[in-house]
mmCIF file of C-alpha atoms in Angstrom:
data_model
loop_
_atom_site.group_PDB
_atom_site.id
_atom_site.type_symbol
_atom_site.label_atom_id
_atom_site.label_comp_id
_atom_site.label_asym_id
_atom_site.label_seq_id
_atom_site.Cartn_x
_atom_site.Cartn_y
_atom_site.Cartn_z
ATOM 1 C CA UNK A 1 162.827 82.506 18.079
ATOM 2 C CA UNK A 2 162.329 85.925 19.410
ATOM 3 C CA UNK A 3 159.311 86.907 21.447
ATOM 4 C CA UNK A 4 157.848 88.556 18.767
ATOM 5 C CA UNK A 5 158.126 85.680 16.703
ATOM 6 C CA UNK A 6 156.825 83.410 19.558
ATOM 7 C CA UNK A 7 154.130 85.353 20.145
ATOM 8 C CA UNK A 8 152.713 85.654 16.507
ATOM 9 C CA UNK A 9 152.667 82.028 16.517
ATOM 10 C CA UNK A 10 151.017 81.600 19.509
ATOM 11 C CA UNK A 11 148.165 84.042 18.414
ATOM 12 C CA UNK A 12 148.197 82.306 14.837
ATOM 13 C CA UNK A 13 147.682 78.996 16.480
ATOM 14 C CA UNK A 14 144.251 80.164 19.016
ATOM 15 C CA UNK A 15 143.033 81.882 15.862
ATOM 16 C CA UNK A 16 143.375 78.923 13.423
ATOM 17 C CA UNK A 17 142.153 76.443 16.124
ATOM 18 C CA UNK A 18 138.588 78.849 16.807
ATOM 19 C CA UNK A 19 137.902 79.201 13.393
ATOM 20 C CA UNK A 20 137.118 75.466 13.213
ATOM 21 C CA UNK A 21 135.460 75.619 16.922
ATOM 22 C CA UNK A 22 131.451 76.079 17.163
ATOM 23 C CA UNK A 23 129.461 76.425 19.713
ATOM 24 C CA UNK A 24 125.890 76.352 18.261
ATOM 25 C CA UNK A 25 124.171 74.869 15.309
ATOM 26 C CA UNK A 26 121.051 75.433 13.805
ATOM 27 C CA UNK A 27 119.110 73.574 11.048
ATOM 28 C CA UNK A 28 116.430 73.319 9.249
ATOM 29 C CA UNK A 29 114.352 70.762 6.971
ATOM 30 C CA UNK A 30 111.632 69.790 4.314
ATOM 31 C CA UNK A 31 110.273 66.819 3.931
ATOM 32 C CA UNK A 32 107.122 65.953 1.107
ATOM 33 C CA UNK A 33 105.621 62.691 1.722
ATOM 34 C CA UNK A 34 103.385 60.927 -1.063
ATOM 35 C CA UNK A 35 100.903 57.794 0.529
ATOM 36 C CA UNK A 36 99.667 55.238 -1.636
ATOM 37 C CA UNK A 37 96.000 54.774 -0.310
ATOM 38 C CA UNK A 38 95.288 52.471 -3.486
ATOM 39 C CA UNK A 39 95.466 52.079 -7.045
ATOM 40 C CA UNK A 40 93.477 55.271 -7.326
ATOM 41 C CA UNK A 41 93.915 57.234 -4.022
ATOM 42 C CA UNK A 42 96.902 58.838 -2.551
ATOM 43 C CA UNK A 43 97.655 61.865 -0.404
ATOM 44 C CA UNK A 44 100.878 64.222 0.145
ATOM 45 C CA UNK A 45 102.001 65.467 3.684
ATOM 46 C CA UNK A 46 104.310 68.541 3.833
ATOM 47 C CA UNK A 47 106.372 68.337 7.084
ATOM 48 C CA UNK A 48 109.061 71.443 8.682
ATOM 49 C CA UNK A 49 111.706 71.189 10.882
ATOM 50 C CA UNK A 50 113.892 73.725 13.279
ATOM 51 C CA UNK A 51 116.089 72.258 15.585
ATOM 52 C CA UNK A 52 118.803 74.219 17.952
ATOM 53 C CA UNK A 53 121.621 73.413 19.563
ATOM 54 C CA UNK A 54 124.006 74.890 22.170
ATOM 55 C CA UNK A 55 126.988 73.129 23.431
ATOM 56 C CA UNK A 56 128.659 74.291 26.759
ATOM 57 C CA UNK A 57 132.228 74.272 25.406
ATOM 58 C CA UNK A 58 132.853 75.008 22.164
ATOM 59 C CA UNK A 59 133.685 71.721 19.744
ATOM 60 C CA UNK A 60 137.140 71.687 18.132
ATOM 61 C CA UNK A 61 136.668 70.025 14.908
ATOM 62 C CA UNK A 62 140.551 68.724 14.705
ATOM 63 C CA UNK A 63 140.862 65.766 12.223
ATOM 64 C CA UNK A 64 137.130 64.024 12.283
ATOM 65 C CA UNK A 65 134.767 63.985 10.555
ATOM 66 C CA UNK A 66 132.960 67.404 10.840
ATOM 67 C CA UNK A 67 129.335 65.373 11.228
ATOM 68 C CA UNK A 68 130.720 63.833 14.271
ATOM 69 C CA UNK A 69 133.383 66.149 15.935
ATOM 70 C CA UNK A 70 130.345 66.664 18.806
ATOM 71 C CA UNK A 71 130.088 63.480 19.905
ATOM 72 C CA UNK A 72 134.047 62.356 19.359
ATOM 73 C CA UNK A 73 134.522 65.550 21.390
ATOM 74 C CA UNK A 74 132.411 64.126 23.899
ATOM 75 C CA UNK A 75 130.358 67.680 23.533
ATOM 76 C CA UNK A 76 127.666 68.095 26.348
ATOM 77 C CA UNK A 77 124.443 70.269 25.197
ATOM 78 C CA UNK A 78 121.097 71.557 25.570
ATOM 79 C CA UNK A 79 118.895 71.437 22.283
ATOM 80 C CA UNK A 80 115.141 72.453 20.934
ATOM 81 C CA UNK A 81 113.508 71.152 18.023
ATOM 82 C CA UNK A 82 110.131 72.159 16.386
ATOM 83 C CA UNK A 83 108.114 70.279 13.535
ATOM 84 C CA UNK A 84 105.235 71.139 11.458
ATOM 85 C CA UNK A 85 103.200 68.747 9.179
ATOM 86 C CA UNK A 86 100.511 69.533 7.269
ATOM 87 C CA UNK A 87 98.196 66.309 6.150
ATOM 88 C CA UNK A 88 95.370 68.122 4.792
ATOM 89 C CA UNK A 89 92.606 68.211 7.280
ATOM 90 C CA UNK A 90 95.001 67.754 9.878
ATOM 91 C CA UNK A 91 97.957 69.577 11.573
ATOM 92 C CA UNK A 92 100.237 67.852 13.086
ATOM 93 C CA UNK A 93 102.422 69.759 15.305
ATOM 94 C CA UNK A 94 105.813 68.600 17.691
ATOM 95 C CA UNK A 95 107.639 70.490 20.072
ATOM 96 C CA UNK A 96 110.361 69.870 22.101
ATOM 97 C CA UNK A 97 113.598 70.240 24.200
ATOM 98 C CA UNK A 98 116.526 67.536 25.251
ATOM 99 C CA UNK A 99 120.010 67.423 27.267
ATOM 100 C CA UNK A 100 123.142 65.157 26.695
ATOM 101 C CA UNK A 101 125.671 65.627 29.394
ATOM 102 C CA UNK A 102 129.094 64.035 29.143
ATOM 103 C CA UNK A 103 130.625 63.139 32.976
ATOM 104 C CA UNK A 104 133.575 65.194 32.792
ATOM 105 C CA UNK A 105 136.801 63.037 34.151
ATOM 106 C CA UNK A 106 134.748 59.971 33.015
ATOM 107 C CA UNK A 107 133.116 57.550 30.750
ATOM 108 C CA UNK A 108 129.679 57.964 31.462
ATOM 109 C CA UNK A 109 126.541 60.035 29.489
ATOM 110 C CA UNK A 110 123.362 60.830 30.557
ATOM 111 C CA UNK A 111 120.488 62.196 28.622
ATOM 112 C CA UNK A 112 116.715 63.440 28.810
ATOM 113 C CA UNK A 113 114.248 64.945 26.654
ATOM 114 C CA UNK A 114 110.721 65.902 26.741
ATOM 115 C CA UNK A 115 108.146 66.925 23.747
ATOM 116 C CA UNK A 116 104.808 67.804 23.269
ATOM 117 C CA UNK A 117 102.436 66.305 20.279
ATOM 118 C CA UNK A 118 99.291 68.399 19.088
ATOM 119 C CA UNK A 119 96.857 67.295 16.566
ATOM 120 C CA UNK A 120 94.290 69.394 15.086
ATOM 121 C CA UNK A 121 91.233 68.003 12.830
ATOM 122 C CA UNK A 122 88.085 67.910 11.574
ATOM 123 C CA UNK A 123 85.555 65.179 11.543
ATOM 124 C CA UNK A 124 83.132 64.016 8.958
ATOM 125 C CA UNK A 125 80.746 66.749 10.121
ATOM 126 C CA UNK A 126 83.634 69.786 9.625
ATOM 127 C CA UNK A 127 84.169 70.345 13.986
ATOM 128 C CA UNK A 128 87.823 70.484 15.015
ATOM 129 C CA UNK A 129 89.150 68.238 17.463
ATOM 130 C CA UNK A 130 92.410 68.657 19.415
ATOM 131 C CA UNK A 131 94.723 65.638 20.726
ATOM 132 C CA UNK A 132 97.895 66.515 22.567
ATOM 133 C CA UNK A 133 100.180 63.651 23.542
ATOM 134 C CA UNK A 134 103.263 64.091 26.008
ATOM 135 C CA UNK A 135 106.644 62.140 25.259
ATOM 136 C CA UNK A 136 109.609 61.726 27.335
ATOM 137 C CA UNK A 137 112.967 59.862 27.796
ATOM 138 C CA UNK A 138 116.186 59.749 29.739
ATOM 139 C CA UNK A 139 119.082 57.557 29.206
ATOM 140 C CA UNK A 140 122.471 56.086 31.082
ATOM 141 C CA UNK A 141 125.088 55.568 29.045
ATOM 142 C CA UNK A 142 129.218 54.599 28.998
ATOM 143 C CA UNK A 143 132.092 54.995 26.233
ATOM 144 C CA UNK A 144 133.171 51.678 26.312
ATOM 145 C CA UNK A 145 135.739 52.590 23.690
ATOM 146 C CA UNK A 146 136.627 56.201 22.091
ATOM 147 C CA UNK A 147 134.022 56.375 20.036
ATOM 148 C CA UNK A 148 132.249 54.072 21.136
ATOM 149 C CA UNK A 149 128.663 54.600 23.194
ATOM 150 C CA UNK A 150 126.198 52.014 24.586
ATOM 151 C CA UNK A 151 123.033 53.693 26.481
ATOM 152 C CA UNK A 152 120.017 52.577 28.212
ATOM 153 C CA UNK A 153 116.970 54.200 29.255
ATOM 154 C CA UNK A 154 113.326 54.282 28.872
ATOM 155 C CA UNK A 155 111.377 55.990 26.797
ATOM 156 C CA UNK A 156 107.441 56.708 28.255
ATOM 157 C CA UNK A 157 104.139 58.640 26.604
ATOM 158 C CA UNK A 158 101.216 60.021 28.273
ATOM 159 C CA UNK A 159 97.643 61.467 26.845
ATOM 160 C CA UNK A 160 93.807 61.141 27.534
ATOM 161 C CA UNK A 161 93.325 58.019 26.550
ATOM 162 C CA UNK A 162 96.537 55.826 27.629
ATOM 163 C CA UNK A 163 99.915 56.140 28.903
ATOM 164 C CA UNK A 164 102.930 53.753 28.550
ATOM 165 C CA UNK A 165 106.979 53.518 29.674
ATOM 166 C CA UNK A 166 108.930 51.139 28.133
ATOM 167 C CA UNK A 167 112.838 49.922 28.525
ATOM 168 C CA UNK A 168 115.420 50.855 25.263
ATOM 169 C CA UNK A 169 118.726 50.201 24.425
ATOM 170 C CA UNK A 170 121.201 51.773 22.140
ATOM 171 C CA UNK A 171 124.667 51.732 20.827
ATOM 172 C CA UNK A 172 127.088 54.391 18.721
ATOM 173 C CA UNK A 173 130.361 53.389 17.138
ATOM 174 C CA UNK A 174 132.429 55.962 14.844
ATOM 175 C CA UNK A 175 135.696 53.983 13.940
ATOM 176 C CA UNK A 176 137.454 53.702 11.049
ATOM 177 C CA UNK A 177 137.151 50.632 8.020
ATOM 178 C CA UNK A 178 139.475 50.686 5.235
ATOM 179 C CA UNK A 179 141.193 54.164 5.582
ATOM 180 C CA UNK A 180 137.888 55.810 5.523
ATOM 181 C CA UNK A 181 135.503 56.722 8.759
ATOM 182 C CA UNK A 182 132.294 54.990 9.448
ATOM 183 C CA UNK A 183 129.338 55.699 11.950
ATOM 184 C CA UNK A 184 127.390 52.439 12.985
ATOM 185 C CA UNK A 185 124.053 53.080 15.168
ATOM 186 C CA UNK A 186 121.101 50.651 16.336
ATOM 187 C CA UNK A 187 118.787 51.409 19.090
ATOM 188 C CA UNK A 188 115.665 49.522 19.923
ATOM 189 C CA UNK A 189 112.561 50.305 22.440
ATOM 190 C CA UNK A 190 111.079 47.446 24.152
ATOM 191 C CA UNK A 191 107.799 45.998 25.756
ATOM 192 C CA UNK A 192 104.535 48.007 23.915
ATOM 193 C CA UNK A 193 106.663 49.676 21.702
ATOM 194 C CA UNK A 194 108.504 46.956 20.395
ATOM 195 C CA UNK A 195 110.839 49.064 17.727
ATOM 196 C CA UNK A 196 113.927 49.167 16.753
ATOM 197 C CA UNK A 197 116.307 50.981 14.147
ATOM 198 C CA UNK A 198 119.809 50.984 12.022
ATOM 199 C CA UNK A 199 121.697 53.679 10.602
ATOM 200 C CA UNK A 200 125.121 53.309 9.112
ATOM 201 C CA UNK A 201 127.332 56.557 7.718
ATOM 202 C CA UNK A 202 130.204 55.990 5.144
ATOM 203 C CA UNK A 203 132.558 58.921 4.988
ATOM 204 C CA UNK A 204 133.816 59.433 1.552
ATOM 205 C CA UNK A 205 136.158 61.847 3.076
ATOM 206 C CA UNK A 206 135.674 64.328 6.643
ATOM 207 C CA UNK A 207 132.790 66.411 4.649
ATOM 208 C CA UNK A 208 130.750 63.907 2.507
ATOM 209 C CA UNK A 209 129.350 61.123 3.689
ATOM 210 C CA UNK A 210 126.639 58.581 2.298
ATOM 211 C CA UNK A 211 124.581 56.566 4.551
ATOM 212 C CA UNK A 212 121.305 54.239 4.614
ATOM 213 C CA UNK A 213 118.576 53.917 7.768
ATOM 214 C CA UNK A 214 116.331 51.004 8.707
ATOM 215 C CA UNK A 215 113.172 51.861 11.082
ATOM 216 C CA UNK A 216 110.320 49.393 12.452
ATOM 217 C CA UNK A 217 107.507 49.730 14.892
ATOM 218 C CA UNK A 218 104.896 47.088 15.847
ATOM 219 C CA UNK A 219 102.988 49.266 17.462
ATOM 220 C CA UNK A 220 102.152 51.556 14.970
ATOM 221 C CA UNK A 221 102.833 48.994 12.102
ATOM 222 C CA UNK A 222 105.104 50.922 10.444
ATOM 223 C CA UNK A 223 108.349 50.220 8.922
ATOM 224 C CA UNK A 224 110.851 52.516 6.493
ATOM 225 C CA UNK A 225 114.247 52.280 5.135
ATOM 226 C CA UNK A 226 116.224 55.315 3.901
ATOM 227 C CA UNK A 227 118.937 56.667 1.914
ATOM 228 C CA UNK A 228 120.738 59.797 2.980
ATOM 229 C CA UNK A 229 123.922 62.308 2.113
ATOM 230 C CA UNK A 230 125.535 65.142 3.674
ATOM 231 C CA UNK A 231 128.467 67.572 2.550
ATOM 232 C CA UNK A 232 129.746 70.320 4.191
ATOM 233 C CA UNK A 233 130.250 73.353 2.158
ATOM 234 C CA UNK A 234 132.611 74.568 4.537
ATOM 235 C CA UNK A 235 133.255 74.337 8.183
ATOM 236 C CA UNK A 236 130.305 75.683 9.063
ATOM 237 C CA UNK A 237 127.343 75.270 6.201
ATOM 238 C CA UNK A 238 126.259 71.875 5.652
ATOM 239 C CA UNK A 239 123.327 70.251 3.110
ATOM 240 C CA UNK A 240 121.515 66.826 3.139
ATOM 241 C CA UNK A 241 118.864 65.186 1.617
ATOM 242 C CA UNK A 242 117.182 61.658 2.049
ATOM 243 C CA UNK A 243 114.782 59.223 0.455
ATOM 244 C CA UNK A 244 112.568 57.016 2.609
ATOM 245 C CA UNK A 245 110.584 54.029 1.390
ATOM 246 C CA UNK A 246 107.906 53.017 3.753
ATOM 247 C CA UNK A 247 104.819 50.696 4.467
ATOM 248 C CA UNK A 248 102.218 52.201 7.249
ATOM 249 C CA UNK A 249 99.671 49.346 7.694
ATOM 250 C CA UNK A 250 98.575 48.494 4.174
ATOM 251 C CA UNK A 251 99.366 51.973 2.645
ATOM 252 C CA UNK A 252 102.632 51.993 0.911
ATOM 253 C CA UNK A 253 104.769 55.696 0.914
ATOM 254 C CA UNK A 254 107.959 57.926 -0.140
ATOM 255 C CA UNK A 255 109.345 60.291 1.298
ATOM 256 C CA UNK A 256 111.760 63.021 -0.183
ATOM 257 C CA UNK A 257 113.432 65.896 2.369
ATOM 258 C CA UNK A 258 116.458 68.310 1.982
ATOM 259 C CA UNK A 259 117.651 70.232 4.757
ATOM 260 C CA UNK A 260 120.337 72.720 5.573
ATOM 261 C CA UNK A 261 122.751 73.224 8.726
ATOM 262 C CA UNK A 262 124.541 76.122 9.948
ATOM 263 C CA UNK A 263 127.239 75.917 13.023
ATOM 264 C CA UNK A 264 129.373 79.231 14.340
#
């Protein structure tokens, strides 16, 4: 091979291995939520999403599955979400910003995140009332396995009236069952919190996957399960959609979102 030759394939291979390479990702998502009240009364809630991304090295996409090529890359990053839900005579507004940092020459993870709740409404008598509450977290993890994360942290909340910090403990496992990838999660928060959640991903193939979602709080006395799919349209656009079926106290609900990411 001459050096011409040598040299073309060298500058085919960088650009072939970029174009599947990101750096950021964006997304965005719906979600319309009907609650049961009683047999005669329910109400709707219309909730937005925008969450951001950045990763300090750009993720190489190579032969997972594209969902997961962040964390099997082992992909440190800075991100920033923002949610808006509208429940009638209340807003309900979150903010907030997180980091997941990847020792490099190691096994170890760290993680932290801080957000801000506001609540706007009106009493019986039409006077608007504000009620911010602060939420934070950090976690200590190690890759026991490739692919394989176990964390724990704590996970804390702070307003007017109370304040709380409580211990939680998570795991992550994307392996392979029966020639096709899977992506097993379960985390669960301790003390006053006392919750806990499941989430398990079936990858028909490294763009489509299927997946269901288990979620329970004591504290709050709620508890949902979901159903949930995402293809990629190409290496960069993906869409998703889920159905939740949840119980808040004594009020039965559904929920129904589709979303949309983008990744360059």
């Amino acid at each position: 091979m001459n050096k011409q030759s040598l040299l073309a394939a060298l500058l085919t291979s960088i650009i072939g291995m970029n174009a599947n390479a990101y750096q950021t990702e964006i997304s965005g998502f719906y979600e319309y939520t009907d609650i049961k009240e009683s047999d005669l009364e329910d109400h709707q809630v219309n909730t937005g999403s925008l969450n951001g991304k950045y990763y300090f090295n750009p993720v190489q996409t190579r032969n997972a599955p594209l969902a997961e090529a962040a964390f099997l890359n082992r992909a440190s990053n800075v991100k920033a979400h923002a949610n808006f839900a509208d429940q009638g005579d209340t807003d309900n507004n979150d903010y907030g910003v997180g980091l997941e940092y990847f020792v490099p020459n190691s096994d170890f993870y760290v993680s932290g995140s801080v957000s801000q709740n506001d609540q706007e409404f009106k009493d019986h008598t039409g006077r608007t009332h504000d009620f911010d509450t602060t939420y934070y977290g950090a976690e200590v993890g190690y890759l026991a396995a490739p692919g394989f994360l176990i964390a724990a942290g704590v996970k804390g909340y702070d307003n007017d009236n109370e304040d709380g910090v409580d211990p939680t403990l998570r795991a992550k496992y994307v392996t392979q069952m029966g020639g096709h990838d899977v992506n097993l999660e379960a985390g669960a928060a301790f003390g006053d919190l006392d919750e806990y959640n499941l989430k398990a991903d079936y990858y028909i193939d490294k763009t489509f996957s299927v997946g269901a979602d288990y979620y329970n709080n004591d504290l709050t006395d709620n508890s949902e399960v979901g159903i949930n799919a995402r293809k990629f349209i190409n290496q960069q656009v993906s869409l998703e959609g889920r159905v939740g079926f949840g119980e808040n106290g004594n009020n039965d609900y559904n929920s129904f979102g589709v979303g949309a990411k983008y990744r360059f």
